[in-house]
mmCIF file of C-alpha atoms in Angstrom:
data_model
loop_
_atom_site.group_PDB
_atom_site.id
_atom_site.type_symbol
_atom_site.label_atom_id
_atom_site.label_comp_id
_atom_site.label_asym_id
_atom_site.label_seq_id
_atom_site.Cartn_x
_atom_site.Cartn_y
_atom_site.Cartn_z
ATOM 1 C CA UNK I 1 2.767 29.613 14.406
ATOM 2 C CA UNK I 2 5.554 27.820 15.165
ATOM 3 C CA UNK I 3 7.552 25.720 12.657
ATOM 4 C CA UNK I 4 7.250 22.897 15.217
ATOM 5 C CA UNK I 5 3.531 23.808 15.330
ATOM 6 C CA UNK I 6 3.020 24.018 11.446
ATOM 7 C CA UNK I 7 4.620 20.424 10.988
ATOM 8 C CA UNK I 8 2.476 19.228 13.679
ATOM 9 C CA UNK I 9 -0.679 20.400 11.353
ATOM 10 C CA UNK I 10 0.128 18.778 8.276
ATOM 11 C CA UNK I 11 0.521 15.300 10.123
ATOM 12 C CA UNK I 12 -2.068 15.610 12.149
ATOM 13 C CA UNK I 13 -4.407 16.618 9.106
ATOM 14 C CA UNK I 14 -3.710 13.413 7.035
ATOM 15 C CA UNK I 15 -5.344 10.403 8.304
ATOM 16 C CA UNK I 16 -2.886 7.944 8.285
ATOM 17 C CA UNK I 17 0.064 10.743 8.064
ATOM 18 C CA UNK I 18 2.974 9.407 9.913
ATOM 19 C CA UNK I 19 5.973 11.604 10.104
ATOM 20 C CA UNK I 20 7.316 15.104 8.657
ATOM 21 C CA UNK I 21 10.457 16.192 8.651
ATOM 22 C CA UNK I 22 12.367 19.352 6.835
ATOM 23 C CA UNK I 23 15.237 18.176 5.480
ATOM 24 C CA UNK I 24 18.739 20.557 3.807
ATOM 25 C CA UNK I 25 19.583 19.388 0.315
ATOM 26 C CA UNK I 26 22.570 17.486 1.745
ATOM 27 C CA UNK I 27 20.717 15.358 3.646
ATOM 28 C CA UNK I 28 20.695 17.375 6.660
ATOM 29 C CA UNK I 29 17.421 16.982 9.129
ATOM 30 C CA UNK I 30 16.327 20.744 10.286
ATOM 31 C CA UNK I 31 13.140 19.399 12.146
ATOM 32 C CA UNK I 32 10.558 17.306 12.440
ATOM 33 C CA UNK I 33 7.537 15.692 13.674
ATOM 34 C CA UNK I 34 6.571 12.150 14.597
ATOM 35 C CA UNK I 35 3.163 10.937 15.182
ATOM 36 C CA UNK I 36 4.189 7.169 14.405
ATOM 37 C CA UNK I 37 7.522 5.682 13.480
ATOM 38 C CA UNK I 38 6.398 2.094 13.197
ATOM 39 C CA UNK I 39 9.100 0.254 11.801
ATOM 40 C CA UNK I 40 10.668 2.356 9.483
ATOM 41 C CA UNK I 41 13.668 4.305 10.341
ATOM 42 C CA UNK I 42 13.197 7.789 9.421
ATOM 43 C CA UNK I 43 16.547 9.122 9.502
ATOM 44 C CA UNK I 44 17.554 6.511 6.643
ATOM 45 C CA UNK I 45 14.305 7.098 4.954
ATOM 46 C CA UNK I 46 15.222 10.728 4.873
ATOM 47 C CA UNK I 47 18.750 10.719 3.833
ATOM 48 C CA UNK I 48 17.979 8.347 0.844
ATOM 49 C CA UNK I 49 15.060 10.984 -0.339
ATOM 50 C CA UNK I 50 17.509 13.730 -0.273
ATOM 51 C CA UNK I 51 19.884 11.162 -2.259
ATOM 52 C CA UNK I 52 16.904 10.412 -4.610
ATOM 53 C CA UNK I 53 16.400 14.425 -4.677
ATOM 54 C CA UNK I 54 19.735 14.714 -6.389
ATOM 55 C CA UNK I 55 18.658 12.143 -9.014
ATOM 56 C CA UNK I 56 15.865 13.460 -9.920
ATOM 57 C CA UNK I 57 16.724 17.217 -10.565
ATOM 58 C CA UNK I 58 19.908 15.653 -12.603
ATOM 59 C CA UNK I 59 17.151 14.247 -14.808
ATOM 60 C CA UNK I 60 14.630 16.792 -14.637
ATOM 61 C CA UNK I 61 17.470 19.768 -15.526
ATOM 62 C CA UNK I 62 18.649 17.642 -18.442
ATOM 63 C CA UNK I 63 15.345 16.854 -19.789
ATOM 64 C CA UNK I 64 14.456 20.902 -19.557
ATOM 65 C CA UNK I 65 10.853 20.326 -18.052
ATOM 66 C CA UNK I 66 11.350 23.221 -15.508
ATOM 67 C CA UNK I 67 12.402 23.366 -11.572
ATOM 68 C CA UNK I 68 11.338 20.305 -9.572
ATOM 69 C CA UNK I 69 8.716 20.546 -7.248
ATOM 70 C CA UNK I 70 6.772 17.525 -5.999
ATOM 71 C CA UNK I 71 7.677 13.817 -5.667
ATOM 72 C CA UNK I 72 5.854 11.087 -4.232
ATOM 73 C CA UNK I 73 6.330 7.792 -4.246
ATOM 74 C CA UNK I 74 4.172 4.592 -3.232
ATOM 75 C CA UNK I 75 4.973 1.095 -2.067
ATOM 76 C CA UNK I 76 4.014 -1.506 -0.414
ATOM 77 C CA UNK I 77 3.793 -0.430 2.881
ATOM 78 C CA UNK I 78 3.935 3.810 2.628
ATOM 79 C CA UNK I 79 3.605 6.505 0.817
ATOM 80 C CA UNK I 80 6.014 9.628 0.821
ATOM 81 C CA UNK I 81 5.515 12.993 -0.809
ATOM 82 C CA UNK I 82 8.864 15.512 -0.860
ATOM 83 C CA UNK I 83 8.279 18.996 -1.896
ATOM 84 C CA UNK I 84 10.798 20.882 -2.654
ATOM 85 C CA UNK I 85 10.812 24.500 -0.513
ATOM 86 C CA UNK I 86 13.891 25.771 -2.117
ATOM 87 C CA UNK I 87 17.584 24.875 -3.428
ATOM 88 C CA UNK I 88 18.593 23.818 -0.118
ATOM 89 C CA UNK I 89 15.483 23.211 1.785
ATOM 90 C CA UNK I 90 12.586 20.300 1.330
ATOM 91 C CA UNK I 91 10.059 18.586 3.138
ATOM 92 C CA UNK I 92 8.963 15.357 3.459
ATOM 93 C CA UNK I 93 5.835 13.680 4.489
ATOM 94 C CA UNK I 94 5.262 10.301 5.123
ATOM 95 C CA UNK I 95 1.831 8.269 5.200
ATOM 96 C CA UNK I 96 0.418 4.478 5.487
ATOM 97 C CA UNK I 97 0.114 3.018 1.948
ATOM 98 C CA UNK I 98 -3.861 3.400 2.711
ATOM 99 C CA UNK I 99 -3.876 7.288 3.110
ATOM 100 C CA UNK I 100 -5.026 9.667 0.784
ATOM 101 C CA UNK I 101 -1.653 10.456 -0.741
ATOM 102 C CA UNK I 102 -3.667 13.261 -2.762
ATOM 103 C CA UNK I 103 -4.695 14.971 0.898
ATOM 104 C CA UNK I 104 -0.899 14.920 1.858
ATOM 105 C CA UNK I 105 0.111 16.140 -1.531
ATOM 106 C CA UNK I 106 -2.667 19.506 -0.899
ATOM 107 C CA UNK I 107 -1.143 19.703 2.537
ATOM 108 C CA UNK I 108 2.214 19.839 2.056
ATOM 109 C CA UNK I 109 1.764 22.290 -0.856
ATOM 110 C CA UNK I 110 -0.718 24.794 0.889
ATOM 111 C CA UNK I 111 1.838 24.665 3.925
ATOM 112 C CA UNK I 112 4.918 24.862 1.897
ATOM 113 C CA UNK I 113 4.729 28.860 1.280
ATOM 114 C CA UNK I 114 4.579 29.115 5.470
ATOM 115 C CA UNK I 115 7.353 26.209 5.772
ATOM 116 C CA UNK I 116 9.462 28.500 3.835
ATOM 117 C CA UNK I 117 8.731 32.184 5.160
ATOM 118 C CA UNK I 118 9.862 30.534 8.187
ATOM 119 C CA UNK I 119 13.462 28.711 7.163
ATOM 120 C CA UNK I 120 14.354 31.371 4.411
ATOM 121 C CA UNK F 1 -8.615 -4.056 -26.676
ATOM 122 C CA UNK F 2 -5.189 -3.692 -28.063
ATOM 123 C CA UNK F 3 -2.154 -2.633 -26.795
ATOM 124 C CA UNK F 4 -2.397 0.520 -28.441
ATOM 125 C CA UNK F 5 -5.633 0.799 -28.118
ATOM 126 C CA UNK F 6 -5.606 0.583 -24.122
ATOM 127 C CA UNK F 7 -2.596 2.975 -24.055
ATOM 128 C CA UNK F 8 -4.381 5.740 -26.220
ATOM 129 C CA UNK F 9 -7.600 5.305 -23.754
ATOM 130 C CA UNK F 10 -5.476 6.033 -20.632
ATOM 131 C CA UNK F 11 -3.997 9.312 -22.465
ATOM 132 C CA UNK F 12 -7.090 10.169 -24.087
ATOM 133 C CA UNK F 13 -8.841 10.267 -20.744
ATOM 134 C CA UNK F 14 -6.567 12.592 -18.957
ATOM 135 C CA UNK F 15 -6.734 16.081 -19.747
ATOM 136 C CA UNK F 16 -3.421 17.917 -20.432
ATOM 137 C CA UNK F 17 -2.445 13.787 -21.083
ATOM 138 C CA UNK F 18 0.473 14.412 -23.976
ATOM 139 C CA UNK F 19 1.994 10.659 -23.858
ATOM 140 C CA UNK F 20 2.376 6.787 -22.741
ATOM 141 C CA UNK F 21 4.882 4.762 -22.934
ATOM 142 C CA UNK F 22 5.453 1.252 -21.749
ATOM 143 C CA UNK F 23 8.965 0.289 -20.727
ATOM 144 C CA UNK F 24 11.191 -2.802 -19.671
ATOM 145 C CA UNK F 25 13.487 -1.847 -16.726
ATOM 146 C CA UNK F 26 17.104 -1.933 -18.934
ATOM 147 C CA UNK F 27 15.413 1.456 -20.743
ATOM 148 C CA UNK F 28 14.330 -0.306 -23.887
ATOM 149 C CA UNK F 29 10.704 0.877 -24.925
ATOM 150 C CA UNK F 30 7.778 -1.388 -25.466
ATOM 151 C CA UNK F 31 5.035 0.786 -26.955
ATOM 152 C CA UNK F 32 3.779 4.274 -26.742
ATOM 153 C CA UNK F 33 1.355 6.684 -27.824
ATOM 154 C CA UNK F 34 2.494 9.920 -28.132
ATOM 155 C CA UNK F 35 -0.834 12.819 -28.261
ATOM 156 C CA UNK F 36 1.550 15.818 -28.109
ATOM 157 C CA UNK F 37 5.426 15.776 -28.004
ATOM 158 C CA UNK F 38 5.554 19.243 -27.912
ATOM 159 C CA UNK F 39 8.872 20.502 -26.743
ATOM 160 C CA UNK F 40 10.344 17.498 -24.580
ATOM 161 C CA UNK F 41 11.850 14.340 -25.537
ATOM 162 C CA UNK F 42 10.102 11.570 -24.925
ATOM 163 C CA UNK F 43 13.166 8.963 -25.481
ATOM 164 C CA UNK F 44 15.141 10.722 -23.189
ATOM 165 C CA UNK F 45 12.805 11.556 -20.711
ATOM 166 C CA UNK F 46 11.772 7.571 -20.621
ATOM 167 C CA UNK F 47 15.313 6.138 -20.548
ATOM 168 C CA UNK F 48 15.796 9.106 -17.467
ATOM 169 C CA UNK F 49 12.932 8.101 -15.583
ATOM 170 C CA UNK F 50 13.695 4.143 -15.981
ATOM 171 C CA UNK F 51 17.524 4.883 -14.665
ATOM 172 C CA UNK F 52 14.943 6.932 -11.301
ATOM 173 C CA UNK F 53 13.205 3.820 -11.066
ATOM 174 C CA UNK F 54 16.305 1.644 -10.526
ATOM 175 C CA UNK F 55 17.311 4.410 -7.810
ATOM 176 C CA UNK F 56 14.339 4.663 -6.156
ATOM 177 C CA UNK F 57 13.754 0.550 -6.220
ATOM 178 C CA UNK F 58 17.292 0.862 -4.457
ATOM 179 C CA UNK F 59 16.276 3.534 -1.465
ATOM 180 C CA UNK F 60 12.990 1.568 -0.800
ATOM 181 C CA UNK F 61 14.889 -2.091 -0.658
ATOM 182 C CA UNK F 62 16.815 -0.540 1.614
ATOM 183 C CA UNK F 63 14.373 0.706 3.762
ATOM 184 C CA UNK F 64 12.243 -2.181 3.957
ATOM 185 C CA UNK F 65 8.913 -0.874 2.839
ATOM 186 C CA UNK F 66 7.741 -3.156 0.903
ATOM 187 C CA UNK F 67 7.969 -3.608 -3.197
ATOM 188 C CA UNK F 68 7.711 -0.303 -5.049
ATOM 189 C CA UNK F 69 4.649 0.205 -7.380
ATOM 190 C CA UNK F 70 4.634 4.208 -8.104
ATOM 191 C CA UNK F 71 6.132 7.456 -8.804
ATOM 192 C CA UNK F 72 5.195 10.668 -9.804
ATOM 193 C CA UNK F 73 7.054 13.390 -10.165
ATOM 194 C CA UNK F 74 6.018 17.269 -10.357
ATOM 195 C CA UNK F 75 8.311 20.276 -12.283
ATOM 196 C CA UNK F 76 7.878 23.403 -13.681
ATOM 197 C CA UNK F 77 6.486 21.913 -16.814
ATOM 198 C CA UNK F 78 5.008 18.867 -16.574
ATOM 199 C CA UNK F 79 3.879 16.158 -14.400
ATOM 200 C CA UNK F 80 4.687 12.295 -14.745
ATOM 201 C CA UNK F 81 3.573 9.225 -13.235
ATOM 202 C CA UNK F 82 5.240 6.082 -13.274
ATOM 203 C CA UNK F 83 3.308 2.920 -12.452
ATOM 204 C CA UNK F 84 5.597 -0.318 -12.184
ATOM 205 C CA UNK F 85 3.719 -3.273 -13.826
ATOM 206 C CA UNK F 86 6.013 -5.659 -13.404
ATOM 207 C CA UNK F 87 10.077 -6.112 -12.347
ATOM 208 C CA UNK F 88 10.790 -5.464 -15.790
ATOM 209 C CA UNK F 89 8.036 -3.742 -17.142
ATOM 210 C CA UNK F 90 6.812 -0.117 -16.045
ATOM 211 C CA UNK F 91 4.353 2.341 -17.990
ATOM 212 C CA UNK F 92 4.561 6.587 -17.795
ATOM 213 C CA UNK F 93 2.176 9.081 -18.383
ATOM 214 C CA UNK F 94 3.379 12.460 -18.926
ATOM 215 C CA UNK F 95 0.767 15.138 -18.805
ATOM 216 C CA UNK F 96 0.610 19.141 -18.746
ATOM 217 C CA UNK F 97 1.612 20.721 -15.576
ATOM 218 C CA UNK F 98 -1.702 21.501 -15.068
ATOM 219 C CA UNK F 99 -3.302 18.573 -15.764
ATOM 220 C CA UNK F 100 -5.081 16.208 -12.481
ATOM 221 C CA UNK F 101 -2.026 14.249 -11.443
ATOM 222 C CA UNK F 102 -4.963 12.105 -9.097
ATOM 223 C CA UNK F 103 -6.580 11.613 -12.380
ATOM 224 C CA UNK F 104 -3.443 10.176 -13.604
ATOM 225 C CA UNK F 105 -2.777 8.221 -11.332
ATOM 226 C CA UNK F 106 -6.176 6.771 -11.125
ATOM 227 C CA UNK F 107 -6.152 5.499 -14.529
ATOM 228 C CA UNK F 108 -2.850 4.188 -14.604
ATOM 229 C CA UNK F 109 -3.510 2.174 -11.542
ATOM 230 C CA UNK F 110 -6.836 0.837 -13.329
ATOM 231 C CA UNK F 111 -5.427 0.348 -16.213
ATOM 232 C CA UNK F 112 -2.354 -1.131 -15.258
ATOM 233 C CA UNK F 113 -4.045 -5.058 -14.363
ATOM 234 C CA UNK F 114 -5.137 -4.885 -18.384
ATOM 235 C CA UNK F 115 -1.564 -4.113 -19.285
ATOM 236 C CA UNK F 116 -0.065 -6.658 -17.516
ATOM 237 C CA UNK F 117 -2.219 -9.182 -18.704
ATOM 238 C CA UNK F 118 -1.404 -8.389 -22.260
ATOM 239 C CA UNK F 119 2.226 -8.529 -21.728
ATOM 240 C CA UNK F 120 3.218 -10.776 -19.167
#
């Protein structure tokens, strides 16, 4: 499958999924898929999770918990998960506040290992 | 209940739970109850995660989606959820790695009204 066609899956497989889009490390957009923008501007919304990215492996390296891997976060209107596919590479999902952030979070991980054979 | 005696329910609950800790926004701790330290530091990892919380409060202001409420985070060794009680208050759970992160989150969110009460 396409990469095109594998983001197109995990969207389309969360009810209430929104948007995906693979991001590089420095904020970077290397694709993505769009099944409702709404009225939140994705290409800010993905720049300041690849800030946040930064942030939180700073604090994750210094507390010496292991390699990040998964963040989500919820509020009031959305919820986003961002799973990390390698140094440079993550992904990030993006659902109404009302969908089942624990479906996206299966998703994103069962798809991640295909994201990446594809982009590494 | 107690203070103490709702945060030791929320850990107690969780398998792989290992600590809570209430927190006011400026990093100073409230409360916590701590089931197994183990090999991390809980004052640094809460004074990390409250500095996250100011960063991601930032990105989602920003963006316009509405007030923030949670945030978990996934790494090699451990998972933590952050549930925002208040502008200045906020409680974390830190479990196991392997420990149900929906679970978590679950309880936290139920609990979370109960905590509130008691300290706003």
């Amino acid at each position: 499958m396409s990469l095109k066609g594998t983001l197109t899956e995990i969207v389309e497989n969360v009810a209430g999924g929104r948007a995906v889009v693979i991001m590089a490390s420095d904020g970077i957009p290397i694709d993505q898929v769009v099944v409702d923008e709404g009225s939140f501007d994705l290409q800010l919304l993905s720049v300041e999770y690849a800030t946040l990215l930064g942030d939180i492996r700073r604090a994750v390296e210094l507390l010496k918990v292991g390699e990040m891997e998964e963040v989500s976060t919820t509020s009031g209107d959305m919820c986003v998960v961002l799973r990390v596919l390698s140094q440079e590479l993550f992904v990030i999902l993006v659902m109404d506040r009302d969908a089942s952030l624990g479906k996206g979070r299966y998703l994103l991980r069962l798809k991640s290992y295909e994201l990446a054979r594809m982009l590494l």
